[in-house]
Amino acid sequence: MQQGLYDPRFEHDACGVGFVARVSGKPSRDIVEMGLEALARLAHRGAVAADGRSGDGAGITTSIPRSLLQRSLNEAGLQISADIPLAIGMVFFDSEDLPAATNQLRAAIEAQELSFLGWLEVPINPEALGHTALASMPVIRQAVVAPKT
């Protein structure tokens, strides 16, 4: 029964959500390993297409150590001082709209008085994908953003 803003029509099962963290915030590999174990235990969700290989994109999110990020930036030809604070935006583009979409994103970043510094290519392995996922695979890039200086 609807009560105030609550409407039971919008209730959905949240099976498949997990959260692993260390209260101290100290990074460690064991947190990643626990996250991967939690993810592996969620295979029962049935979020796999008929091809048996295309899934729902479940995964884990982690912070990126600046030293690792700095190597990726250097490899991409982005010479950014290690003392500049950065944000990395994971972006999924439709390949047909790529030029217009990248320009729109850049304009939106700059409209927020931020600096767009460049793109990082995200390594992918298309051989790991099923036919369904491969047919709709987006272009995946990371936008490198910093405060305006």
PDB file of C-alpha atoms in Angstrom:
ATOM      1  CA  MET A   1       0.000   0.000   0.000  1.00  0.00           C
ATOM      2  CA  GLN A   2       1.341   3.423  -0.949  1.00  0.00           C
ATOM      3  CA  GLN A   3       2.251   5.617   2.037  1.00  0.00           C
ATOM      4  CA  GLY A   4       3.742   9.052   1.444  1.00  0.00           C
ATOM      5  CA  LEU A   5       6.644   8.671  -0.983  1.00  0.00           C
ATOM      6  CA  TYR A   6       6.797   4.892  -0.490  1.00  0.00           C
ATOM      7  CA  ASP A   7       5.211   2.916  -3.334  1.00  0.00           C
ATOM      8  CA  PRO A   8       5.531  -0.896  -3.267  1.00  0.00           C
ATOM      9  CA  ARG A   9       5.443  -0.988  -7.105  1.00  0.00           C
ATOM     10  CA  PHE A  10       9.042   0.232  -7.016  1.00  0.00           C
ATOM     11  CA  GLU A  11      10.329  -2.418  -4.620  1.00  0.00           C
ATOM     12  CA  HIS A  12      12.842  -4.828  -6.118  1.00  0.00           C
ATOM     13  CA  ASP A  13      14.922  -7.610  -4.701  1.00  0.00           C
ATOM     14  CA  ALA A  14      18.510  -6.523  -4.086  1.00  0.00           C
ATOM     15  CA  CYS A  15      20.007  -9.999  -4.329  1.00  0.00           C
ATOM     16  CA  GLY A  16      23.572  -9.648  -5.475  1.00  0.00           C
ATOM     17  CA  VAL A  17      24.683  -6.554  -3.600  1.00  0.00           C
ATOM     18  CA  GLY A  18      27.715  -6.795  -1.361  1.00  0.00           C
ATOM     19  CA  PHE A  19      30.031  -4.378   0.381  1.00  0.00           C
ATOM     20  CA  VAL A  20      33.483  -5.062   1.808  1.00  0.00           C
ATOM     21  CA  ALA A  21      35.558  -2.331   3.437  1.00  0.00           C
ATOM     22  CA  ARG A  22      38.093  -1.697   6.168  1.00  0.00           C
ATOM     23  CA  VAL A  23      36.981   0.959   8.659  1.00  0.00           C
ATOM     24  CA  SER A  24      40.526   2.331   8.922  1.00  0.00           C
ATOM     25  CA  GLY A  25      40.572   2.972   5.176  1.00  0.00           C
ATOM     26  CA  LYS A  26      44.013   1.360   4.936  1.00  0.00           C
ATOM     27  CA  PRO A  27      44.331  -0.223   1.480  1.00  0.00           C
ATOM     28  CA  SER A  28      45.213  -3.910   1.281  1.00  0.00           C
ATOM     29  CA  ARG A  29      44.998  -6.761  -1.153  1.00  0.00           C
ATOM     30  CA  ASP A  30      42.914  -8.885   1.221  1.00  0.00           C
ATOM     31  CA  ILE A  31      39.984  -6.460   0.846  1.00  0.00           C
ATOM     32  CA  VAL A  32      40.088  -6.996  -2.941  1.00  0.00           C
ATOM     33  CA  GLU A  33      40.304 -10.763  -2.442  1.00  0.00           C
ATOM     34  CA  MET A  34      37.269 -10.686  -0.140  1.00  0.00           C
ATOM     35  CA  GLY A  35      35.370  -8.610  -2.709  1.00  0.00           C
ATOM     36  CA  LEU A  36      36.183 -11.123  -5.447  1.00  0.00           C
ATOM     37  CA  GLU A  37      35.111 -14.003  -3.196  1.00  0.00           C
ATOM     38  CA  ALA A  38      31.800 -12.248  -2.470  1.00  0.00           C
ATOM     39  CA  LEU A  39      31.275 -11.692  -6.183  1.00  0.00           C
ATOM     40  CA  ALA A  40      31.996 -15.356  -6.979  1.00  0.00           C
ATOM     41  CA  ARG A  41      29.393 -16.412  -4.401  1.00  0.00           C
ATOM     42  CA  LEU A  42      26.716 -14.450  -6.245  1.00  0.00           C
ATOM     43  CA  ALA A  43      26.692 -16.650  -9.338  1.00  0.00           C
ATOM     44  CA  HIS A  44      23.308 -17.971  -8.201  1.00  0.00           C
ATOM     45  CA  ARG A  45      21.687 -14.693  -9.303  1.00  0.00           C
ATOM     46  CA  GLY A  46      21.195 -16.129 -12.769  1.00  0.00           C
ATOM     47  CA  ALA A  47      22.270 -12.910 -14.472  1.00  0.00           C
ATOM     48  CA  VAL A  48      23.717 -14.782 -17.446  1.00  0.00           C
ATOM     49  CA  ALA A  49      22.301 -14.658 -20.976  1.00  0.00           C
ATOM     50  CA  ALA A  50      21.347 -17.689 -23.029  1.00  0.00           C
ATOM     51  CA  ASP A  51      24.816 -17.786 -24.618  1.00  0.00           C
ATOM     52  CA  GLY A  52      26.175 -18.755 -21.186  1.00  0.00           C
ATOM     53  CA  ARG A  53      28.925 -16.121 -21.291  1.00  0.00           C
ATOM     54  CA  SER A  54      27.223 -12.720 -21.334  1.00  0.00           C
ATOM     55  CA  GLY A  55      26.565 -11.415 -17.850  1.00  0.00           C
ATOM     56  CA  ASP A  56      25.145  -8.350 -16.209  1.00  0.00           C
ATOM     57  CA  GLY A  57      28.493  -6.617 -15.775  1.00  0.00           C
ATOM     58  CA  ALA A  58      28.853  -7.367 -12.086  1.00  0.00           C
ATOM     59  CA  GLY A  59      32.252  -6.543 -10.661  1.00  0.00           C
ATOM     60  CA  ILE A  60      34.088  -4.682  -7.948  1.00  0.00           C
ATOM     61  CA  THR A  61      35.046  -1.050  -7.514  1.00  0.00           C
ATOM     62  CA  THR A  62      38.330  -0.099  -5.889  1.00  0.00           C
ATOM     63  CA  SER A  63      40.428   2.987  -5.426  1.00  0.00           C
ATOM     64  CA  ILE A  64      43.443   3.299  -7.695  1.00  0.00           C
ATOM     65  CA  PRO A  65      46.855   3.844  -6.069  1.00  0.00           C
ATOM     66  CA  ARG A  66      48.336   7.066  -7.452  1.00  0.00           C
ATOM     67  CA  SER A  67      51.599   5.301  -8.374  1.00  0.00           C
ATOM     68  CA  LEU A  68      49.687   2.860 -10.594  1.00  0.00           C
ATOM     69  CA  LEU A  69      47.586   5.647 -12.063  1.00  0.00           C
ATOM     70  CA  GLN A  70      50.716   7.732 -12.706  1.00  0.00           C
ATOM     71  CA  ARG A  71      52.218   4.879 -14.770  1.00  0.00           C
ATOM     72  CA  SER A  72      49.034   4.662 -16.869  1.00  0.00           C
ATOM     73  CA  LEU A  73      49.026   8.425 -17.366  1.00  0.00           C
ATOM     74  CA  ASN A  74      52.655   8.387 -18.489  1.00  0.00           C
ATOM     75  CA  GLU A  75      52.024   5.459 -20.879  1.00  0.00           C
ATOM     76  CA  ALA A  76      49.132   7.454 -22.400  1.00  0.00           C
ATOM     77  CA  GLY A  77      51.437  10.434 -22.915  1.00  0.00           C
ATOM     78  CA  LEU A  78      49.741  12.501 -20.195  1.00  0.00           C
ATOM     79  CA  GLN A  79      52.493  14.187 -18.214  1.00  0.00           C
ATOM     80  CA  ILE A  80      50.642  15.213 -15.055  1.00  0.00           C
ATOM     81  CA  SER A  81      52.449  16.125 -11.869  1.00  0.00           C
ATOM     82  CA  ALA A  82      51.855  13.663  -9.035  1.00  0.00           C
ATOM     83  CA  ASP A  83      50.763  16.478  -6.725  1.00  0.00           C
ATOM     84  CA  ILE A  84      47.756  17.504  -8.855  1.00  0.00           C
ATOM     85  CA  PRO A  85      44.513  16.021  -7.470  1.00  0.00           C
ATOM     86  CA  LEU A  86      42.739  13.935 -10.091  1.00  0.00           C
ATOM     87  CA  ALA A  87      39.400  12.291 -10.698  1.00  0.00           C
ATOM     88  CA  ILE A  88      38.930   9.452 -13.145  1.00  0.00           C
ATOM     89  CA  GLY A  89      35.531   9.022 -14.771  1.00  0.00           C
ATOM     90  CA  MET A  90      34.679   5.606 -16.206  1.00  0.00           C
ATOM     91  CA  VAL A  91      32.672   6.304 -19.352  1.00  0.00           C
ATOM     92  CA  PHE A  92      30.769   3.920 -21.623  1.00  0.00           C
ATOM     93  CA  PHE A  93      30.120   5.248 -25.139  1.00  0.00           C
ATOM     94  CA  ASP A  94      28.064   3.986 -28.061  1.00  0.00           C
ATOM     95  CA  SER A  95      30.624   3.729 -30.881  1.00  0.00           C
ATOM     96  CA  GLU A  96      28.246   5.442 -33.327  1.00  0.00           C
ATOM     97  CA  ASP A  97      27.986   8.509 -31.084  1.00  0.00           C
ATOM     98  CA  LEU A  98      31.627   8.602 -29.973  1.00  0.00           C
ATOM     99  CA  PRO A  99      32.791  11.936 -31.476  1.00  0.00           C
ATOM    100  CA  ALA A 100      29.711  13.898 -30.381  1.00  0.00           C
ATOM    101  CA  ALA A 101      29.542  12.208 -26.972  1.00  0.00           C
ATOM    102  CA  THR A 102      33.191  12.865 -26.146  1.00  0.00           C
ATOM    103  CA  ASN A 103      32.756  16.523 -27.080  1.00  0.00           C
ATOM    104  CA  GLN A 104      29.609  16.789 -24.943  1.00  0.00           C
ATOM    105  CA  LEU A 105      31.334  15.217 -21.958  1.00  0.00           C
ATOM    106  CA  ARG A 106      34.337  17.509 -22.313  1.00  0.00           C
ATOM    107  CA  ALA A 107      32.026  20.552 -22.465  1.00  0.00           C
ATOM    108  CA  ALA A 108      30.099  19.348 -19.381  1.00  0.00           C
ATOM    109  CA  ILE A 109      33.340  18.900 -17.430  1.00  0.00           C
ATOM    110  CA  GLU A 110      34.533  22.359 -18.374  1.00  0.00           C
ATOM    111  CA  ALA A 111      31.098  23.850 -17.551  1.00  0.00           C
ATOM    112  CA  GLN A 112      31.681  22.642 -13.985  1.00  0.00           C
ATOM    113  CA  GLU A 113      34.906  24.679 -13.920  1.00  0.00           C
ATOM    114  CA  LEU A 114      37.057  21.552 -14.058  1.00  0.00           C
ATOM    115  CA  SER A 115      39.886  20.731 -16.451  1.00  0.00           C
ATOM    116  CA  PHE A 116      39.594  17.801 -18.842  1.00  0.00           C
ATOM    117  CA  LEU A 117      43.153  16.460 -19.158  1.00  0.00           C
ATOM    118  CA  GLY A 118      42.706  13.539 -21.536  1.00  0.00           C
ATOM    119  CA  TRP A 119      41.578   9.968 -22.017  1.00  0.00           C
ATOM    120  CA  LEU A 120      42.902   6.649 -20.801  1.00  0.00           C
ATOM    121  CA  GLU A 121      42.129   3.612 -22.914  1.00  0.00           C
ATOM    122  CA  VAL A 122      40.649   0.765 -20.883  1.00  0.00           C
ATOM    123  CA  PRO A 123      42.143  -2.641 -21.692  1.00  0.00           C
ATOM    124  CA  ILE A 124      39.490  -5.143 -22.756  1.00  0.00           C
ATOM    125  CA  ASN A 125      39.453  -8.816 -23.675  1.00  0.00           C
ATOM    126  CA  PRO A 126      36.655  -9.368 -26.237  1.00  0.00           C
ATOM    127  CA  GLU A 127      37.413 -13.113 -26.321  1.00  0.00           C
ATOM    128  CA  ALA A 128      36.019 -13.385 -22.782  1.00  0.00           C
ATOM    129  CA  LEU A 129      32.634 -12.077 -23.911  1.00  0.00           C
ATOM    130  CA  GLY A 130      29.620 -13.998 -25.104  1.00  0.00           C
ATOM    131  CA  HIS A 131      27.879 -13.181 -28.393  1.00  0.00           C
ATOM    132  CA  THR A 132      25.212 -11.051 -26.715  1.00  0.00           C
ATOM    133  CA  ALA A 133      27.707  -8.900 -24.811  1.00  0.00           C
ATOM    134  CA  LEU A 134      30.020  -8.597 -27.813  1.00  0.00           C
ATOM    135  CA  ALA A 135      27.172  -7.342 -30.014  1.00  0.00           C
ATOM    136  CA  SER A 136      26.439  -4.473 -27.627  1.00  0.00           C
ATOM    137  CA  MET A 137      29.924  -3.829 -26.230  1.00  0.00           C
ATOM    138  CA  PRO A 138      30.454  -0.094 -25.670  1.00  0.00           C
ATOM    139  CA  VAL A 139      33.640   1.881 -26.157  1.00  0.00           C
ATOM    140  CA  ILE A 140      35.086   2.180 -22.639  1.00  0.00           C
ATOM    141  CA  ARG A 141      37.340   5.082 -21.734  1.00  0.00           C
ATOM    142  CA  GLN A 142      38.456   6.876 -18.612  1.00  0.00           C
ATOM    143  CA  ALA A 143      38.240  10.659 -18.522  1.00  0.00           C
ATOM    144  CA  VAL A 144      41.045  12.288 -16.557  1.00  0.00           C
ATOM    145  CA  VAL A 145      39.778  15.377 -14.740  1.00  0.00           C
ATOM    146  CA  ALA A 146      41.418  17.902 -12.409  1.00  0.00           C
ATOM    147  CA  PRO A 147      40.452  21.131 -10.681  1.00  0.00           C
ATOM    148  CA  LYS A 148      40.999  24.269 -12.764  1.00  0.00           C
ATOM    149  CA  THR A 149      44.280  25.887 -11.933  1.00  0.00           C
TER     150      THR A 149
END
